Coordinates of N, CA and C in Angstrom, one line a residue:
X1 N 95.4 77.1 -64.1 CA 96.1 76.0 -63.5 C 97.1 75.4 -64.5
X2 N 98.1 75.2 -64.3 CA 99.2 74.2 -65.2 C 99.6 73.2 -64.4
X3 N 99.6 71.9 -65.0 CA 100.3 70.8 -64.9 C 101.1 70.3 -65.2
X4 N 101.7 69.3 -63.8 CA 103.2 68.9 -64.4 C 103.2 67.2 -64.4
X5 N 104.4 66.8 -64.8 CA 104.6 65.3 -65.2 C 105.7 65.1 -65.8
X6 N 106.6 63.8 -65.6 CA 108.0 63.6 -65.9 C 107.5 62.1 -67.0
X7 N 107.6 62.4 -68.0 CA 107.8 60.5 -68.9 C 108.7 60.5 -69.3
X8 N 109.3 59.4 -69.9 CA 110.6 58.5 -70.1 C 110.5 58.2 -71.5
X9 N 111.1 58.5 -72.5 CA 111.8 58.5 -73.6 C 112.4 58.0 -74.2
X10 N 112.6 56.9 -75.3 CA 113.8 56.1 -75.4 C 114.6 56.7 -76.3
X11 N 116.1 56.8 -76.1 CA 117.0 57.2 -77.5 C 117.6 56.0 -77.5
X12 N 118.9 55.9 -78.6 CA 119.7 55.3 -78.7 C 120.8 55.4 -77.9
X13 N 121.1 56.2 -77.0 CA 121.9 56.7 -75.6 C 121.3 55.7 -74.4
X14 N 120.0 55.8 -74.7 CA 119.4 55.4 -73.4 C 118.3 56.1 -72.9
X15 N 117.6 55.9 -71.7 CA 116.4 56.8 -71.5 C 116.6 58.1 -71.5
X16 N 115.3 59.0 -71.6 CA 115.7 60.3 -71.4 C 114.6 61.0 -70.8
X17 N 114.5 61.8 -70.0 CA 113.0 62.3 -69.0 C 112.9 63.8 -69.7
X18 N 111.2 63.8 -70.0 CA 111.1 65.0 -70.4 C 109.5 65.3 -69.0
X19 N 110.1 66.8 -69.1 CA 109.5 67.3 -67.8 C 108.5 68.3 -68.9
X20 N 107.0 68.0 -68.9 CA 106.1 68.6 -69.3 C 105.2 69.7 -68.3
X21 N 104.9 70.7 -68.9 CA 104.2 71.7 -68.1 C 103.2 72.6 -68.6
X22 N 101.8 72.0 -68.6 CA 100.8 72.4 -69.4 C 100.1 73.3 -69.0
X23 N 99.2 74.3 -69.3 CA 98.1 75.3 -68.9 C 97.1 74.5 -69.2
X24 N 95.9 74.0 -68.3 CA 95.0 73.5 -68.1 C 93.7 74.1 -69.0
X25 N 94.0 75.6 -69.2 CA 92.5 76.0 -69.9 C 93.2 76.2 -71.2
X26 N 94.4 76.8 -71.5 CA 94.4 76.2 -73.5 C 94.8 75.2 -73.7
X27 N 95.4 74.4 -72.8 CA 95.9 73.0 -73.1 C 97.5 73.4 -74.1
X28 N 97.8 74.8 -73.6 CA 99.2 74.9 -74.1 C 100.2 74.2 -73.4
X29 N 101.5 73.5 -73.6 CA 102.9 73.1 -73.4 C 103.4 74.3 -73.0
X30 N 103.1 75.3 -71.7 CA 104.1 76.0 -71.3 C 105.6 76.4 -71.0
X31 N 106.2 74.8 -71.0 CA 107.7 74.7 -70.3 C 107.8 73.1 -70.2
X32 N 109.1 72.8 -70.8 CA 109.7 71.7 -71.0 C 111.1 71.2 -71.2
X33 N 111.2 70.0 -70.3 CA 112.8 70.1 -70.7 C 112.9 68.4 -70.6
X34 N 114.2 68.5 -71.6 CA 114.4 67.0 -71.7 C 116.2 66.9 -70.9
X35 N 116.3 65.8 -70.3 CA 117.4 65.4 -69.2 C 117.6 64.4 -69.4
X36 N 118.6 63.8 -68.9 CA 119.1 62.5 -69.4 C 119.3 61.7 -67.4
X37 N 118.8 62.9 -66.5 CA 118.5 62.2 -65.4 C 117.0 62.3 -64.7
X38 N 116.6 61.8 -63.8 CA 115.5 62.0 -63.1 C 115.5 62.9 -62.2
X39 N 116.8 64.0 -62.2 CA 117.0 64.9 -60.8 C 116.1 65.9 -60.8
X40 N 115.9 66.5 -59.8 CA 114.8 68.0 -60.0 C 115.4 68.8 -61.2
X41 N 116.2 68.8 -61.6 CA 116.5 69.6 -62.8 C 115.8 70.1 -63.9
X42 N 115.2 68.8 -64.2 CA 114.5 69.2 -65.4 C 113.0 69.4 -65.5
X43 N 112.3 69.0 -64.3 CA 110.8 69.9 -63.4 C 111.6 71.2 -63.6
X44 N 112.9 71.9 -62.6 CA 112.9 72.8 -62.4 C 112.9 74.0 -63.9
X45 N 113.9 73.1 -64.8 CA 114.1 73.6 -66.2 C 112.7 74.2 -66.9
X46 N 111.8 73.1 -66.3 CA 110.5 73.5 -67.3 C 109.9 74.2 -66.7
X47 N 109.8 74.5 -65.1 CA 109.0 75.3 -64.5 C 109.6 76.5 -64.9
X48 N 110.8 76.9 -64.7 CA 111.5 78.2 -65.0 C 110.7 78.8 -66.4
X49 N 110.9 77.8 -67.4 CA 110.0 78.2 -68.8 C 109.0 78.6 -68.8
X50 N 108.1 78.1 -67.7 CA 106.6 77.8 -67.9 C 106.6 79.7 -66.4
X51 N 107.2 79.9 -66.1 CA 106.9 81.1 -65.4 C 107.1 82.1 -66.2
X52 N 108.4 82.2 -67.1 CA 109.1 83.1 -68.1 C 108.0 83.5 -68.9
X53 N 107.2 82.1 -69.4 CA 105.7 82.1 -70.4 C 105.2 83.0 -70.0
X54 N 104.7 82.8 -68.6 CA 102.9 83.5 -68.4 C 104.2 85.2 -67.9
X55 N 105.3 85.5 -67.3 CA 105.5 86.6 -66.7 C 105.9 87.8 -68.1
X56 N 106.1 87.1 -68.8 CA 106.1 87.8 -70.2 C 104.9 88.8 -70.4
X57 N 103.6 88.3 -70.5 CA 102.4 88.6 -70.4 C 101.7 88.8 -69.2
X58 N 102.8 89.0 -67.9 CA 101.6 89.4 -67.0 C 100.9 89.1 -66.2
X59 N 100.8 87.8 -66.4 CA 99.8 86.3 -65.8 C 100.7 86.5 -64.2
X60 N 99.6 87.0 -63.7 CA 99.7 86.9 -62.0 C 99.6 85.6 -61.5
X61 N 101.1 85.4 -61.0 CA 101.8 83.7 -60.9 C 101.1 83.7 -59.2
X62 N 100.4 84.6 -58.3 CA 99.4 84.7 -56.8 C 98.1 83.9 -57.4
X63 N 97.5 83.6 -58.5 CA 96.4 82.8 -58.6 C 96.9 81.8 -59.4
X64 N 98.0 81.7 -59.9 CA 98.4 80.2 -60.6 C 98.2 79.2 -59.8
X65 N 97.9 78.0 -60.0 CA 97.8 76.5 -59.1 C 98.7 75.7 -60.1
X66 N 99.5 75.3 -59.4 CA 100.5 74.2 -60.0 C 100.1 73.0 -59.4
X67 N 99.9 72.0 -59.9 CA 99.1 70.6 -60.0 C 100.2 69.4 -60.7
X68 N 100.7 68.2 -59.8 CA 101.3 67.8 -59.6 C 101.2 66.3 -59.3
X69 N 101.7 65.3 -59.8 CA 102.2 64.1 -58.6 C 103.2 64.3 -57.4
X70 N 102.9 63.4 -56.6 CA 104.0 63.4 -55.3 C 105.7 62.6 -55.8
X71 N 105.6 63.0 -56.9 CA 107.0 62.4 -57.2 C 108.2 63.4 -56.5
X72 N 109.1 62.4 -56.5 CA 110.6 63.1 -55.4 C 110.7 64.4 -56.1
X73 N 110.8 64.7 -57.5 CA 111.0 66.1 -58.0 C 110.3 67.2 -57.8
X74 N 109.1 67.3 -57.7 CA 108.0 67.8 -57.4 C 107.9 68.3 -55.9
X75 N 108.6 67.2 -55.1 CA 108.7 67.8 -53.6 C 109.4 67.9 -53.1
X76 N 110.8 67.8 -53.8 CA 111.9 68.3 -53.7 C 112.1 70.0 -53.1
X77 N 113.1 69.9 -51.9 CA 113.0 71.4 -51.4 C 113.0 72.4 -52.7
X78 N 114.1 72.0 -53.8 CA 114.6 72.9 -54.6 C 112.9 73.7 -55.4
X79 N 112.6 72.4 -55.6 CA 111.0 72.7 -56.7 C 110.0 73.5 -55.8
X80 N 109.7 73.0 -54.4 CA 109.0 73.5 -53.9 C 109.2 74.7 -53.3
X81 N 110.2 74.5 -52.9 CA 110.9 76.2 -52.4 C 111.0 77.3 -54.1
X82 N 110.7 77.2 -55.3 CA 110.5 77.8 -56.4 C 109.0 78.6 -56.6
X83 N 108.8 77.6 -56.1 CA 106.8 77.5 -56.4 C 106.6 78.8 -55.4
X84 N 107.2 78.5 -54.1 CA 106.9 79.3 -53.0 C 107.5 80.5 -52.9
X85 N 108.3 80.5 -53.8 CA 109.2 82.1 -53.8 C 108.2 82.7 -54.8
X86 N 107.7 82.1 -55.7 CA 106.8 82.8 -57.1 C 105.3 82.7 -56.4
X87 N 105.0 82.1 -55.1 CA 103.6 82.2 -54.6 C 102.7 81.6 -55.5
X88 N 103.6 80.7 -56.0 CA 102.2 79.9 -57.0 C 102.0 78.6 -55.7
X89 N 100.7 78.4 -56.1 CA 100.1 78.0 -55.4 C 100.0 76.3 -55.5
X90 N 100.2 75.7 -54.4 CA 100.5 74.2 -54.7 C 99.4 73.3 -54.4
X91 N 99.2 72.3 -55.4 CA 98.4 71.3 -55.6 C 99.2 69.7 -56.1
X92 N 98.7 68.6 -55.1 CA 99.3 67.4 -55.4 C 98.4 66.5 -55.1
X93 N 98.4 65.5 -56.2 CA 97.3 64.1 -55.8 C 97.7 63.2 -54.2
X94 N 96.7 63.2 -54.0 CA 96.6 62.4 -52.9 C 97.6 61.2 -53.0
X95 N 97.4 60.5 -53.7 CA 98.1 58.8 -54.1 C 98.6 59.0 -55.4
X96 N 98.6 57.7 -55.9 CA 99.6 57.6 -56.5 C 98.8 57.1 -58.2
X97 N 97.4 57.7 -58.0 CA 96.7 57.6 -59.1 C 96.6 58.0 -60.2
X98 N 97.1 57.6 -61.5 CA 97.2 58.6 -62.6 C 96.0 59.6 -62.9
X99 N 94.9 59.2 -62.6 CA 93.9 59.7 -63.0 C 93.5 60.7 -61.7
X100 N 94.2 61.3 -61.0 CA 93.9 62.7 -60.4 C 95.4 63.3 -60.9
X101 N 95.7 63.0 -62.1 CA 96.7 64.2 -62.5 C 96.6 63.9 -64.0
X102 N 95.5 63.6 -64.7 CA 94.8 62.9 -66.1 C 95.1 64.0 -67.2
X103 N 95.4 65.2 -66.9 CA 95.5 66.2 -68.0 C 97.0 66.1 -68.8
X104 N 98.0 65.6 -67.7 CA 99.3 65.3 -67.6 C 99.4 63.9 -68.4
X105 N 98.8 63.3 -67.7 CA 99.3 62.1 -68.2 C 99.0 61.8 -69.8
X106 N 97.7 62.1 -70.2 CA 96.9 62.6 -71.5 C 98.5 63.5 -72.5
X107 N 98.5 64.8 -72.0 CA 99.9 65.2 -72.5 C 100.8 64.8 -72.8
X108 N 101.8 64.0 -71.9 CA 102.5 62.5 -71.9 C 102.3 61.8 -73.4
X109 N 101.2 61.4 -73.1 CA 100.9 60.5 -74.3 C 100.5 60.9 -75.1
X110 N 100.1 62.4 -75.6 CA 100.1 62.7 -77.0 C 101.4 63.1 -77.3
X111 N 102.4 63.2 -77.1 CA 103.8 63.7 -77.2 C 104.7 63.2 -77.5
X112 N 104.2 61.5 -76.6 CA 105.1 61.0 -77.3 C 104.3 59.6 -78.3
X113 N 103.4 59.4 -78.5 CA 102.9 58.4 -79.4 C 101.9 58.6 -80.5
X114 N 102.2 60.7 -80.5 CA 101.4 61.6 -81.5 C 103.2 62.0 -82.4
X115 N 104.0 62.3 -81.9 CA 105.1 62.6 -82.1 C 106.2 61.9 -82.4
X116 N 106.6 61.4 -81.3 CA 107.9 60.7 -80.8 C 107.7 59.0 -80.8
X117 N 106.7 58.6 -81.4 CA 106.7 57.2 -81.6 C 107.6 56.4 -82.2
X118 N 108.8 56.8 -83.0 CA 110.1 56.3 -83.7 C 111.5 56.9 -83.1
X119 N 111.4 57.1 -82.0 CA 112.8 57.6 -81.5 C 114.1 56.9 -81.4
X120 N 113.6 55.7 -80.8 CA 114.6 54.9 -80.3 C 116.3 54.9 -80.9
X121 N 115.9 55.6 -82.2 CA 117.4 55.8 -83.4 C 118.0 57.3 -82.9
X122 N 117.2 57.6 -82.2 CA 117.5 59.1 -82.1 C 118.7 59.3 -81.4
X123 N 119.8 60.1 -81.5 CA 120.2 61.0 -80.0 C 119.5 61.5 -79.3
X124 N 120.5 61.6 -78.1 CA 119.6 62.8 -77.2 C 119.4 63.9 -77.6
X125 N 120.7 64.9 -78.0 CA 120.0 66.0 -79.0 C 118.9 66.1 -80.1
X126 N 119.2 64.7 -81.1 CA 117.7 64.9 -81.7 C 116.6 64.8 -81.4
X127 N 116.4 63.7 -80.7 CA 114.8 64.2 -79.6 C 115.1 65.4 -79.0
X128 N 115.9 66.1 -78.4 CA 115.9 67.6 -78.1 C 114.7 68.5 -79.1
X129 N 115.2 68.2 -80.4 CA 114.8 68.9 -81.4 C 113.8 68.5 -82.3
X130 N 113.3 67.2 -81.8 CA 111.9 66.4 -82.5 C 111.1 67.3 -81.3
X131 N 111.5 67.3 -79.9 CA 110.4 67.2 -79.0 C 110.0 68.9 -79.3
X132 N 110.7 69.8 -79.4 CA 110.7 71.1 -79.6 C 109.8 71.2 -81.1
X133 N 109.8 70.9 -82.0 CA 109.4 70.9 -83.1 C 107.7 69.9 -82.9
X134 N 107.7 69.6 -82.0 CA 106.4 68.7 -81.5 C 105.7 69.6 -80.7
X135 N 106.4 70.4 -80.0 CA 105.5 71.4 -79.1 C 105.2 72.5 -80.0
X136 N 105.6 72.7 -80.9 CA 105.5 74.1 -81.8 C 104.3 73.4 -82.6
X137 N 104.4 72.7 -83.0 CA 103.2 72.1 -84.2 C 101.9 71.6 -82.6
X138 N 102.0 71.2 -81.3 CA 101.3 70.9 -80.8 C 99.8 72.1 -80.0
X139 N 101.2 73.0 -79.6 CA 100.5 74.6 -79.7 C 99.9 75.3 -80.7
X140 N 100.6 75.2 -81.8 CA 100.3 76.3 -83.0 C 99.3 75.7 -84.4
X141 N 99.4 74.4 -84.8 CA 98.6 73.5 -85.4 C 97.8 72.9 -85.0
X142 N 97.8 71.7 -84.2 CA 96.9 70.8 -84.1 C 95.6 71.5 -82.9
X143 N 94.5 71.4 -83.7 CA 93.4 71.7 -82.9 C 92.7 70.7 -81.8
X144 N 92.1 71.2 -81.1 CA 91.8 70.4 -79.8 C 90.2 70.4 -80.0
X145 N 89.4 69.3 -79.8 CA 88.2 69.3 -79.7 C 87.8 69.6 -78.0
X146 N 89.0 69.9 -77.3 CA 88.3 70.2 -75.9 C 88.5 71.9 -76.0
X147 N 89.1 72.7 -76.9 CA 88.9 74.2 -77.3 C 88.4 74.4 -78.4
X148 N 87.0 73.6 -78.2 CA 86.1 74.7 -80.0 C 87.1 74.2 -80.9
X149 N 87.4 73.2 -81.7 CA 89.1 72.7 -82.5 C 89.6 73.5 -82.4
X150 N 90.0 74.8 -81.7 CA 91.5 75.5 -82.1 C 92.3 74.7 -81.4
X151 N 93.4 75.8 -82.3 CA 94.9 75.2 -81.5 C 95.1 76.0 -80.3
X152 N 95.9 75.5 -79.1 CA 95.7 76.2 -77.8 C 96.2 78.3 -78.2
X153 N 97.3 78.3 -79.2 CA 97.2 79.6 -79.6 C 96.3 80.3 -80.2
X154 N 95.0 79.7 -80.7 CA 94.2 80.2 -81.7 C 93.0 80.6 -80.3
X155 N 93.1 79.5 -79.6 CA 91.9 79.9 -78.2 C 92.8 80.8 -77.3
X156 N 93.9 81.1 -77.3 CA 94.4 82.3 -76.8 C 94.4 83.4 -77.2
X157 N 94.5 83.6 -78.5 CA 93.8 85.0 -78.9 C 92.5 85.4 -79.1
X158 N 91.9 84.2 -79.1 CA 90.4 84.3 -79.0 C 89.9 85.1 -77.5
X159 N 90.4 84.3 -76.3 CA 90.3 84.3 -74.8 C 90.7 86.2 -74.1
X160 N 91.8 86.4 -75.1 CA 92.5 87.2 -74.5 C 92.5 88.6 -75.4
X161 N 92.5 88.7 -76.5 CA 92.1 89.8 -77.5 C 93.3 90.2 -77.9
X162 N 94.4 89.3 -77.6 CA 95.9 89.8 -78.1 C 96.7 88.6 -78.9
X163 N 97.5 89.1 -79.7 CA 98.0 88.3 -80.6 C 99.2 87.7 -80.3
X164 N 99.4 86.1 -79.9 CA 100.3 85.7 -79.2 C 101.8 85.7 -80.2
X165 N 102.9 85.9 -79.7 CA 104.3 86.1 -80.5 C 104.4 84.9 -81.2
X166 N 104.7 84.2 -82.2 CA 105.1 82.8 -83.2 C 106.1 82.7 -83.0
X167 N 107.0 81.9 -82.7 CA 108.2 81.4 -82.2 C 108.7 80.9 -83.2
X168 N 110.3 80.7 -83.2 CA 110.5 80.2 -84.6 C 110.7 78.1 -84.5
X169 N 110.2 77.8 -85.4 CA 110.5 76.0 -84.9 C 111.1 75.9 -84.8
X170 N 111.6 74.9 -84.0 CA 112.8 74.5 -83.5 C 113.4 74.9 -81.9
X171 N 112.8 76.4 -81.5 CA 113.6 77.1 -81.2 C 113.6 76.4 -79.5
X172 N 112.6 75.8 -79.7 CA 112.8 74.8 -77.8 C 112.2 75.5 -77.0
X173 N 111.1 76.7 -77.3 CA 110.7 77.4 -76.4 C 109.1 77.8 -77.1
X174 N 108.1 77.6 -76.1 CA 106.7 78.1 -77.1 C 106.5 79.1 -76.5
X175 N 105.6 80.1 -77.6 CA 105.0 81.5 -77.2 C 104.8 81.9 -75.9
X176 N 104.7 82.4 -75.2 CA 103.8 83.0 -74.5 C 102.5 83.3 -74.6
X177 N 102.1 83.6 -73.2 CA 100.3 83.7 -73.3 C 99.6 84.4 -72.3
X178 N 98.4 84.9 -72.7 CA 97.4 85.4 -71.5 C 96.6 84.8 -71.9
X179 N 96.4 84.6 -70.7 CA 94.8 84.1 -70.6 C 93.5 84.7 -69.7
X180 N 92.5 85.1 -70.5 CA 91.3 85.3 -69.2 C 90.0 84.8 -69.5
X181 N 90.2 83.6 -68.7 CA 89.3 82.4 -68.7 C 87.8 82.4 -68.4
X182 N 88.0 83.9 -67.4 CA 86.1 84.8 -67.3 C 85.6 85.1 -68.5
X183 N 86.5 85.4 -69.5 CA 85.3 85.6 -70.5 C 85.0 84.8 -71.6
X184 N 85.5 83.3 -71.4 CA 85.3 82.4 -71.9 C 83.7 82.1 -71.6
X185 N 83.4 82.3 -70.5 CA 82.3 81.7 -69.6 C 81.4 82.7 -69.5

C-alpha cells in the first residue's frame, strides 16, 4: 500500500505544496514533489516517481493500493485516470478525517517539523533541495521503531534479499525498492 497527502510549506516566496507518497510497509518516501500550486500536478509529479520506484524493481503496480484523501487532486480525472491506466488499485477515506489516512499525515509531520522547521527564509528552490536532502537522510538514516529501528532501506534489504541502489543526496529522487512483505510474517 502507499499513501498520499499534500501539506503546505512556508518560503519566503510564499506557500508551497509538497505532494508526499509513502509505502506503507517500509515507511519509505516513494515519490514527491514540491509546487508552488495546489493543481493535480504535483500528486501527479509524485505519483509518476512513486510508480518509476516500485517498476524499476518489478513491484506489480495490479496489487498496489493507493490510499488517499478525497481532496480535488486525488480525484481529479487526470490522477485518477493515472491510477487506472497502471491498475493500481484505489482507496479513499470516507470523510474528511485525518485519522483514516494517519500514516500520511504522521509523514507530513515528520518532514516538515523533523526537517523543515526553519524554512520560512528559504526559496522555493531551496526547500526544493532541503526537502530532497530530508527524504534521503529520512529513507537511508533515520531508523523507525515501527521497522525493528531500521531505516526503511535497511528493512528493504532485509524483506527482500537485494541491495537497494544509494542515490546520490540531493539528487530529488529516493532509491527504489522491492518489497515482499510474506516473509516478514
Amino acid at each position: 500500500m502507499v499513501v498520499a497527502d499534500i501539506t503546505y510549506v512556508a518560503t519566503c516566496q510564499g506557500w508551497a505544496y509538497l505532494s508526499l507518497l509513502t509505502d506503507a510497509g517500509s515507511r519509505a518516501i516513494v515519490g514527491y514533489a514540491l509546487c508552488k500550486t495546489l493543481e493535480a500536478e504535483g500528486p501527479l509529479k509524485a505519483l509518476r516517481m512513486a510508480m518509476d520506484f516500485y517498476n524499476r524493481y518489478n513491484v506489480d503496480l495490479n496489487n498496489l493500493i493507493h490510499h488517499s484523501d478525497r481532496g480535488v487532486q486525488y480525484c481529479s480525472n487526470l490522477y485518477v485516470g493515472m491510477l487506472k491506466k497502471h491498475h493500481i488499485n484505489i482507496s479513499m477515506t470516507q470523510c474528511g478525517d485525518p485519522l483514516h489516512n494517519a500514516l500520511a499525515e504522521r509523514m507530513n509531520n515528520t518532514i516538515k517539523n523533523g526537517w523543515l522547521f526553519d524554512c520560512t527564509d528559504d526559496s522555493f528552490e531551496q526547500l526544493d533541495k532541503r526537502i530532497a536532502d530530508a527524504i534521503y537522510a529520512y529513507n537511508y538514516v533515520r531508523p523507525h521503531q515501527g521497522i525493528q529501528m531500521r531505516t526503511p532501506m535497511e528493512y528493504i534489504r532485509k524483506c527482500s534479499g537485494k541491495v537497494a541502489e544509494v542515490p546520490l543526496v540531493g539528487t530529488g529522487a529516493p532509491a527504489p525498492i522491492l518489497m515482499d512483505y510474506a516473509s516478514e510474517f
